[in-house]
Structure formats: C-alpha cells, structure tokens
C-alpha cells in the first residue's frame, strides 16, 4: 500500500514536470537560428527523460521523510487513543457525583479557602498588631490614677513596662496580660505599684457578646473601676 | 420592567430577605442598637454576600450537588474570616462594636438561601446582582430597625441629636425586647407598602 501511494504520487508529479521542459526546449529551438547546432530530437527526448528522472529522484528523496511522517502520525494517533481511554476512565472515576470527585472538589475548595485566609492574615497582621500595641500603650496610664507617667520597656519581661513620674522616680509597673475568653482573647493591662499592690485593671480588647451581656458588662466595669481601672472599648 | 429592575425590586421589597422572608433575624435584632452598628453589619454582610454569590455561581458547574452545602460553608466561612481580619485591621472601632457578630455572619441564613436558591442555578452576572440586591434589602432592614431603636432610646440618629432633650427616652428600645418591637413595626410597615402596591397593580 505504501509503495502504491508513492508510485501514484511520482507518476502524477512526473507528467506535468515532463511537459513543461518540452515547451522550453521548443522555444530554445526557435530562438536559436544563429548557427548554433540544433538540438537533436534524441537530445530533446533525453532532456525530458532527464527532467523526469530528476523529479522522480526528488520524490524518492522525499519518500523516507513521508514514511517517517506517516509513522509519526500513527504513533500520535495511538497515543491519542490511549489518552482518550485513560481520560474516559478518569472521567468515570471523577464523575461529578462520584465519591472521589466529591472528596477532590471539597479538598480543593478547602485548600483555596485556607490560602485566601492565610493571605488576608499575612496582609492584615502587621496592622492589627500595631493597633493592639497602640491600644495597650494608651491603656498603660489608666491603671495609675492621678499621675502622669512615662512608660518604658522593663528589663524584667517583655510584657512589663516601667512607669516613671516627671522626676524620673519609678512609680509602678504596667503589665500587659491576656486571657482566653469565651469568644477569643481578652487583653488587659494590670497596674502594680512599687509597694506590690494592684493599682488597677483595664480591659483593652475583648470579643465577648457585647449587647446581650450589657448588664453583666456594666457590672464588670464597676468592678474594674473599684480596682482603679476601666474598660476601653 | 427589565429583569435587573425586577431583581432590585425583589431584593429590597417583594422578597426582602429579612422583612419578608424573615431570614437573618439574629443580626437584625442584635446589631441594631445604633445606626452605626447596623450600617457596619449591613455593609459587611452585603460585601460577603456579593462575594459568595459571585464565587458560588462561577464554580457551580464544578461543585457536585451532594457536597454543595459543605462547599458553600467553606466559601462563606473563608470570606467572612477575610472580612473580619480586614475590619480588625482597617476599621477597629467597628470591629470592636460588632465583636462576635461578624464571625456569626457565617451562619447567616441569607447567605445560604441566596447561594442555594440563586447562585447555584444562575450565571455570574445575575448572581452578583442578586447578592447586591439581597444585601441592600438586608442593609435597608437593619437601618430601618436601628433608626427606630436609636431614635426612641437615645433621641439620636447616627449619633446626631434629632429629638429635643425634653422627649423622654425609652430605654427598653436599646435592649433585646426593643429589637423585637422595632422589627415587628418595620415588618408591618413593609407589608402595608406591599399590599398597597399589589392593590394598585390589580386596579
């Protein structure tokens, strides 16, 4: 079958190739009256034959390439069939309502959701921490009544700040503490005097139910006020 | 009336999620003591609703029907967490005032109703409009309830004094029972408006 194809191609190619040189040869014969030796009919014939041979050899030269192309095509087709079968199997396996697909989709969604949340966390974390630091800083003085203090980081611990009055005398410590509430962290500042007495407690931030426990919150505020502190938000 | 116009009318009046479908009543009662809180809650919910409707409608062909509720939950929870973090970072006062109610948007029925009844069955653009209109309906309901409560309990609107000091303040309106009173009044008003509208259509 392969050879038939090649023959058909070569014969088709050869016919027009053979007729064209014939014409050019005739033209040459007409335009050469000036004593040039006229080409013999045999020469003319041999020219045609030679051109035909040339064309043929060109086709023959192309033939291995065509064969390789054909083989490549067949290989591609076979690979495509394998892929198709594999794809169908996969499709059956991951059909919209098949168990593996349910797991796959849910897992992918969970991964995407976690990625989104962690991205938002990375973006907002510095700002949220800065806000908390600000809130802490503004709450530090509230636990010492009556005095205008300046606070500096203590060498005792990271969450302890030393409060000094205008003369530079140490008056007490503001301790930043946090505790787990029912809904998130409750952050507080506790004031401790140099006489080791609690001078006040201020709640800096909390996420407990606000409105529903309004009365309880007020109770807490009174209690904090009696300690010499208060509630910030 | 075009489909978009109808969607707007449905979201805000005819199928107002809070006042007609009676969904999301918890935030409508809890976050409406002041207009500021109501506006913050309404806008945050609207943003999350818009986002969840867009995401769910664009993924609706990928999400198998059997796990759609789980998928909705994951998507909405992620959006609410992101919104909560953004509020904490950029609007700390609002975040402090709304506190626990922001995370609770996750279990707001409006989001699920809109996801299940609309976004899972419609295209992205229609679903976005639906999220927007339902969110506007919710926001309008919260604002209306909060206006009533703030006006009657403190004589102010958005912290601006509206009523003269001489008008007695009704303290109960700021408390949970007041939420029910105000919500009931607003629902009644909405029904009256709808009834009149219907009567006009039939004439």
Coordinates of C-alpha atoms in Angstrom, one line a residue:
Chain A
X1 CA 0.0 0.0 0.0
X2 CA 2.9 2.2 0.9
X3 CA 4.6 1.7 -2.5
X4 CA 1.3 2.2 -4.4
X5 CA 0.9 5.5 -2.8
X6 CA 4.5 6.5 -3.7
X7 CA 4.1 5.4 -7.3
X8 CA 0.8 7.3 -7.7
X9 CA 2.5 10.4 -6.3
X10 CA 5.6 10.0 -8.5
X11 CA 3.6 9.5 -11.8
X12 CA 1.4 12.5 -11.0
X13 CA 4.4 14.6 -10.3
X14 CA 6.3 13.4 -13.4
X15 CA 3.7 14.2 -16.0
X16 CA 3.5 18.0 -15.7
X17 CA 7.2 18.1 -15.0
X18 CA 7.8 16.4 -18.2
X19 CA 5.5 18.6 -20.4
X20 CA 7.0 21.9 -19.1
X21 CA 10.6 21.3 -20.2
X22 CA 9.3 20.2 -23.6
X23 CA 7.9 23.7 -24.2
X24 CA 11.1 25.5 -23.1
X25 CA 13.1 23.2 -25.3
X26 CA 10.9 24.2 -28.4
X27 CA 11.3 27.9 -27.6
X28 CA 15.0 27.4 -27.4
X29 CA 15.0 25.8 -30.8
X30 CA 13.1 28.8 -32.3
X31 CA 15.2 31.5 -30.7
X32 CA 18.5 30.0 -31.8
X33 CA 18.7 30.5 -35.6
X34 CA 22.2 31.9 -35.5
X35 CA 24.4 28.9 -36.5
X36 CA 24.1 27.2 -33.2
X37 CA 23.9 23.4 -33.5
X38 CA 20.2 22.5 -33.4
X39 CA 19.4 20.0 -30.6
X40 CA 18.6 16.7 -32.0
X41 CA 15.2 15.1 -31.3
X42 CA 17.1 12.5 -29.3
X43 CA 18.6 15.2 -27.2
X44 CA 15.2 16.7 -26.7
X45 CA 13.9 13.4 -25.6
X46 CA 16.8 12.8 -23.3
X47 CA 16.2 16.2 -21.7
X48 CA 12.6 15.2 -20.9
X49 CA 13.8 11.9 -19.6
X50 CA 16.4 13.6 -17.5
X51 CA 13.9 16.1 -16.0
X52 CA 11.5 13.2 -15.3
X53 CA 14.3 11.3 -13.6
X54 CA 15.3 14.4 -11.6
X55 CA 11.7 14.8 -10.4
X56 CA 11.5 11.1 -9.7
X57 CA 14.6 11.1 -7.7
X58 CA 13.3 14.1 -5.8
X59 CA 10.2 12.2 -4.9
X60 CA 12.3 9.2 -4.0
X61 CA 14.4 11.5 -1.8
X62 CA 11.2 12.7 -0.1
X63 CA 9.8 9.2 0.4
X64 CA 11.7 8.3 3.6
X65 CA 10.6 11.6 5.0
X66 CA 6.9 10.9 4.1
X67 CA 7.2 7.5 5.6
X68 CA 8.6 8.9 8.8
X69 CA 5.8 11.5 8.9
X70 CA 3.2 8.7 8.4
X71 CA 4.8 6.7 11.2
X72 CA 4.8 9.7 13.5
X73 CA 1.1 10.3 12.7
X74 CA 0.2 6.7 13.5
X75 CA 2.2 6.9 16.8
X76 CA 0.4 10.1 17.7
X77 CA -3.0 8.5 16.9
X78 CA -2.2 5.6 19.1
X79 CA -1.1 7.9 21.9
X80 CA -4.3 9.9 21.5
X81 CA -6.3 6.7 21.7
X82 CA -4.5 5.7 24.9
X83 CA -5.1 9.2 26.3
X84 CA -8.8 9.0 25.4
X85 CA -9.2 5.7 27.1
X86 CA -7.3 6.9 30.2
X87 CA -9.3 10.1 30.1
X88 CA -12.6 8.2 29.9
X89 CA -11.6 6.1 32.9
X90 CA -10.6 9.1 34.8
X91 CA -13.8 10.8 33.9
X92 CA -15.7 7.8 35.1
X93 CA -13.7 7.8 38.3
X94 CA -14.1 11.6 38.8
X95 CA -17.7 11.8 37.5
X96 CA -19.5 14.8 39.0
X97 CA -21.3 12.8 41.7
X98 CA -18.7 10.0 42.2
X99 CA -17.2 9.7 45.6
X100 CA -13.6 10.6 44.6
X101 CA -14.8 13.7 42.9
X102 CA -16.8 14.8 46.0
X103 CA -13.6 14.5 48.0
X104 CA -11.4 16.2 45.4
X105 CA -13.7 19.2 45.0
X106 CA -14.2 19.7 48.7
X107 CA -10.4 19.3 49.4
X108 CA -9.5 21.7 46.6
X109 CA -12.0 24.3 47.9
X110 CA -10.7 23.9 51.4
X111 CA -7.1 24.4 50.2
X112 CA -8.2 27.5 48.2
X113 CA -10.1 28.9 51.2
X114 CA -7.1 28.4 53.5
X115 CA -4.8 30.1 51.0
X116 CA -7.2 33.1 50.9
X117 CA -7.5 33.3 54.7
X118 CA -3.7 33.0 55.2
X119 CA -3.1 35.6 52.6
X120 CA -5.5 38.0 54.3
X121 CA -3.9 37.2 57.6
X122 CA -0.4 38.0 56.3
X123 CA -1.6 41.3 54.8
X124 CA -3.5 42.4 57.9
X125 CA -1.3 41.1 60.7
X126 CA 1.1 44.0 61.0
X127 CA -1.7 46.5 61.1
X128 CA -3.7 44.5 63.7
X129 CA -0.6 44.1 65.9
X130 CA 0.1 47.8 65.6
X131 CA -3.5 48.6 66.6
X132 CA -3.1 46.3 69.6
X133 CA 0.2 47.9 70.6
X134 CA -1.5 51.4 70.3
X135 CA -4.4 50.2 72.5
X136 CA -2.0 48.8 75.1
X137 CA 0.1 52.0 75.0
X138 CA -3.0 54.2 75.6
X139 CA -4.2 51.9 78.4
X140 CA -0.9 51.7 80.3
X141 CA -1.6 55.0 82.1
X142 CA -5.2 54.3 83.0
X143 CA -4.2 51.9 85.8
X144 CA -2.4 54.6 87.8
X145 CA -4.7 57.4 88.9
X146 CA -3.7 60.9 89.3
X147 CA -0.2 60.8 88.0
X148 CA 1.1 61.5 84.6
X149 CA 3.6 58.7 83.9
X150 CA 6.0 57.8 81.2
X151 CA 6.4 54.2 80.3
X152 CA 9.5 52.4 79.2
X153 CA 10.0 48.7 78.4
X154 CA 11.2 46.9 81.6
X155 CA 14.2 44.5 81.6
X156 CA 12.1 42.2 83.8
X157 CA 10.0 40.8 81.0
X158 CA 8.7 41.7 77.5
X159 CA 5.2 42.4 78.7
X160 CA 6.2 44.7 81.6
X161 CA 6.6 48.4 81.3
X162 CA 8.0 50.7 84.0
X163 CA 6.1 53.8 84.8
X164 CA 8.1 56.8 85.9
X165 CA 6.8 60.3 87.0
X166 CA 8.2 63.6 85.8
X167 CA 11.1 63.4 88.3
X168 CA 12.1 60.0 86.9
X169 CA 11.1 58.1 90.0
X170 CA 9.7 54.6 89.5
X171 CA 6.1 54.6 90.5
X172 CA 4.9 51.2 89.3
X173 CA 4.6 48.7 86.5
X174 CA 2.0 48.2 83.8
X175 CA 1.8 44.5 82.9
X176 CA 0.2 43.5 79.6
X177 CA -1.7 40.3 80.1
X178 CA -4.2 38.2 78.1
X179 CA -6.6 35.5 78.9
X180 CA -8.8 33.2 76.9
X181 CA -12.4 34.4 76.9
X182 CA -15.5 32.6 75.6
X183 CA -15.0 34.2 72.2
X184 CA -11.3 35.0 71.7
X185 CA -8.6 36.6 73.7
X186 CA -9.3 39.2 76.4
X187 CA -6.4 41.6 76.7
X188 CA -5.8 43.6 79.9
X189 CA -3.4 45.9 81.5
X190 CA -2.7 45.4 85.2
X191 CA -1.1 48.1 87.2
X192 CA 1.2 47.2 90.1
X193 CA 2.7 49.7 92.4
X194 CA 6.2 49.6 93.8
X195 CA 4.5 48.7 97.1
X196 CA 3.4 45.5 95.3
X197 CA -0.3 46.5 95.3
X198 CA -2.6 46.2 92.3
X199 CA -3.5 49.7 91.3
X200 CA -6.0 48.9 88.6
X201 CA -7.0 46.6 85.8
X202 CA -8.1 47.8 82.3
X203 CA -9.6 45.6 79.7
X204 CA -8.0 46.7 76.4
X205 CA -9.9 44.4 74.0
X206 CA -12.3 41.6 74.1
X207 CA -14.8 39.9 71.7
X208 CA -17.3 38.7 74.2
X209 CA -21.0 39.1 73.4
X210 CA -21.5 42.9 73.8
X211 CA -25.1 43.7 73.8
X212 CA -26.6 40.6 75.2
X213 CA -24.5 40.9 78.3
X214 CA -24.8 44.6 78.6
X215 CA -25.8 44.4 82.3
X216 CA -23.0 42.0 83.1
X217 CA -20.5 44.1 81.3
X218 CA -21.6 47.1 83.3
X219 CA -21.1 45.0 86.5
X220 CA -17.6 44.2 85.2
X221 CA -16.9 47.9 84.5
X222 CA -18.0 48.8 88.1
X223 CA -15.8 46.1 89.5
X224 CA -12.8 47.3 87.3
X225 CA -13.5 50.9 88.4
X226 CA -13.4 49.9 92.0
X227 CA -9.9 48.4 91.3
X228 CA -8.9 51.7 89.8
X229 CA -9.2 50.7 86.1
X230 CA -11.8 50.5 83.5
X231 CA -12.9 49.2 80.2
X232 CA -11.6 50.7 77.0
X233 CA -13.9 49.8 74.1
Chain B
X1 CA -39.8 46.1 33.7
X2 CA -36.4 44.6 32.9
X3 CA -35.1 41.6 34.7
X4 CA -32.5 43.7 36.5
X5 CA -35.1 46.1 37.7
X6 CA -37.3 43.2 38.9
X7 CA -34.3 41.8 40.7
X8 CA -33.8 45.1 42.6
X9 CA -37.5 45.4 43.5
X10 CA -37.4 41.7 44.7
X11 CA -34.3 42.1 46.8
X12 CA -35.3 45.3 48.5
X13 CA -39.2 45.0 48.8
X14 CA -41.0 42.0 47.5
X15 CA -38.5 39.3 48.7
X16 CA -36.6 41.4 51.3
X17 CA -34.6 38.6 53.0
X18 CA -35.2 40.0 56.5
X19 CA -38.6 41.7 56.3
X20 CA -40.5 39.3 54.0
X21 CA -38.5 36.0 54.0
X22 CA -37.7 36.5 57.8
X23 CA -34.1 35.3 57.4
X24 CA -31.1 36.6 59.3
X25 CA -33.2 37.8 62.2
X26 CA -30.4 37.3 64.8
X27 CA -28.2 40.1 63.4
X28 CA -31.3 42.2 62.7
X29 CA -32.1 42.1 66.5
X30 CA -28.6 42.1 67.9
X31 CA -26.7 44.5 65.7
X32 CA -29.3 47.2 65.5
X33 CA -28.9 49.1 68.8
X34 CA -27.3 52.0 66.9
X35 CA -27.5 53.0 63.3
X36 CA -23.7 52.9 63.1
X37 CA -23.6 49.2 64.1
X38 CA -26.5 48.4 61.7
X39 CA -24.7 50.1 58.8
X40 CA -21.5 48.3 59.6
X41 CA -23.2 44.9 59.9
X42 CA -25.3 45.5 56.8
X43 CA -22.4 46.6 54.6
X44 CA -20.2 43.8 55.8
X45 CA -22.9 41.2 55.1
X46 CA -23.6 42.8 51.7
X47 CA -19.9 42.5 50.8
X48 CA -19.7 38.9 51.9
X49 CA -23.0 38.1 50.1
X50 CA -21.8 39.7 46.9
X51 CA -18.5 37.7 47.1
X52 CA -20.1 34.4 47.9
X53 CA -22.7 34.7 45.2
X54 CA -20.0 35.5 42.6
X55 CA -17.7 32.7 43.7
X56 CA -20.5 30.1 44.0
X57 CA -22.1 30.9 40.7
X58 CA -18.8 30.8 38.9
X59 CA -18.0 27.4 40.4
X60 CA -21.5 26.0 40.2
X61 CA -20.7 23.6 37.4
X62 CA -17.7 22.2 39.3
X63 CA -19.4 21.7 42.7
X64 CA -21.3 18.4 42.9
X65 CA -24.8 18.7 44.2
X66 CA -24.1 16.3 47.0
X67 CA -21.4 18.4 48.7
X68 CA -22.8 21.8 47.8
X69 CA -23.7 22.8 51.3
X70 CA -20.2 21.9 52.5
X71 CA -18.7 23.8 49.6
X72 CA -21.0 26.9 50.4
X73 CA -19.9 26.7 54.1
X74 CA -16.2 26.6 53.2
X75 CA -16.5 29.5 50.8
X76 CA -18.6 31.7 53.1
X77 CA -16.5 30.9 56.1
X78 CA -13.3 31.9 54.3
X79 CA -14.9 35.2 53.0
X80 CA -16.2 36.1 56.5
X81 CA -12.8 35.4 58.1
X82 CA -11.2 37.6 55.5
X83 CA -13.8 40.4 56.1
X84 CA -13.3 40.1 59.8
X85 CA -9.5 40.4 59.5
X86 CA -9.9 43.4 57.2
X87 CA -12.3 45.1 59.6
X88 CA -9.9 44.5 62.6
X89 CA -7.0 46.0 60.6
X90 CA -8.7 49.0 59.0
X91 CA -11.9 49.7 61.0
X92 CA -11.0 48.7 64.6
X93 CA -13.8 50.8 66.1
X94 CA -16.5 49.0 64.1
X95 CA -14.8 45.7 64.7
X96 CA -14.9 46.3 68.5
X97 CA -18.6 47.4 68.3
X98 CA -19.8 44.4 66.3
X99 CA -17.5 42.0 68.0
X100 CA -18.8 38.4 67.9
X101 CA -21.5 39.3 65.3
X102 CA -19.0 39.5 62.4
X103 CA -17.9 35.8 62.7
X104 CA -21.5 34.9 63.1
X105 CA -22.2 36.1 59.5
X106 CA -21.0 32.6 58.6
X107 CA -24.3 31.1 59.9
X108 CA -26.5 33.9 58.4
X109 CA -29.3 32.1 56.6
X110 CA -29.5 34.9 53.9
X111 CA -26.1 33.8 52.5
X112 CA -27.2 30.2 52.3
X113 CA -30.6 31.0 50.9
X114 CA -29.1 33.2 48.2
X115 CA -26.4 30.6 47.4
X116 CA -28.8 27.7 47.3
X117 CA -31.8 29.3 45.6
X118 CA -30.0 31.7 43.2
X119 CA -26.2 31.5 42.8
X120 CA -26.1 27.7 42.3
X121 CA -28.6 27.9 39.5
X122 CA -27.7 31.2 37.7
X123 CA -24.9 32.9 35.9
X124 CA -22.3 35.1 37.4
X125 CA -23.7 38.5 36.5
X126 CA -27.3 37.7 37.6
X127 CA -25.9 36.2 40.8
X128 CA -23.8 39.3 41.5
X129 CA -26.9 41.5 41.1
X130 CA -28.9 39.1 43.3
X131 CA -26.2 39.3 46.0
X132 CA -26.2 43.0 45.8
X133 CA -29.9 43.4 45.9
X134 CA -30.4 40.9 48.7
X135 CA -27.6 42.7 50.6
X136 CA -29.3 46.0 50.0
X137 CA -32.6 44.6 51.3
X138 CA -30.8 43.3 54.4
X139 CA -29.0 46.7 54.9
X140 CA -32.2 48.6 54.5
X141 CA -34.0 46.4 57.0
X142 CA -31.2 46.8 59.6
X143 CA -31.0 50.6 59.0
X144 CA -34.8 50.9 59.4
X145 CA -34.9 48.9 62.7
X146 CA -31.8 50.7 64.0
X147 CA -33.2 54.1 63.2
X148 CA -36.4 53.3 65.2
X149 CA -34.4 51.9 68.1
X150 CA -31.8 54.7 68.3
X151 CA -34.3 57.4 67.8
X152 CA -36.6 56.2 70.6
X153 CA -33.9 55.0 73.0
X154 CA -31.5 58.0 72.7
X155 CA -33.2 60.6 70.5
X156 CA -30.3 60.5 68.0
X157 CA -29.6 59.2 64.5
X158 CA -26.0 58.2 63.6
X159 CA -25.1 59.9 66.9
X160 CA -26.6 63.2 65.9
X161 CA -29.3 64.6 68.2
X162 CA -32.6 64.7 66.3
X163 CA -35.3 64.8 69.0
X164 CA -35.2 67.6 71.6
X165 CA -33.8 66.6 75.1
X166 CA -37.3 67.0 76.6
X167 CA -38.6 64.0 74.7
X168 CA -38.4 61.1 77.1
X169 CA -36.1 58.3 76.1
X170 CA -37.5 54.8 76.0
X171 CA -34.6 52.7 77.4
X172 CA -36.1 49.4 76.5
X173 CA -35.7 50.1 72.8
X174 CA -32.0 49.7 73.2
X175 CA -32.4 46.3 74.9
X176 CA -33.3 43.0 73.3
X177 CA -37.1 43.3 73.7
X178 CA -36.9 46.7 71.9
X179 CA -35.3 44.9 69.0
X180 CA -38.4 42.7 68.6
X181 CA -40.7 45.7 68.9
X182 CA -38.9 47.7 66.3
X183 CA -38.5 44.7 63.9
X184 CA -42.2 44.0 64.2
X185 CA -43.1 47.6 63.4
X186 CA -40.8 47.6 60.3
X187 CA -42.2 44.3 59.1
X188 CA -45.7 45.6 59.4
X189 CA -44.8 48.8 57.5
X190 CA -43.3 46.7 54.7
X191 CA -46.4 44.5 54.5
X192 CA -48.6 47.6 54.3
X193 CA -46.5 49.0 51.4
X194 CA -46.5 45.7 49.6
X195 CA -50.3 45.4 50.0
X196 CA -50.9 48.8 48.6
X197 CA -48.6 48.1 45.7
X198 CA -50.5 44.9 44.9
X199 CA -53.8 46.6 45.1
X200 CA -52.6 49.3 42.6
X201 CA -51.4 46.6 40.2
X202 CA -54.8 44.8 40.2
X203 CA -56.7 48.1 39.6

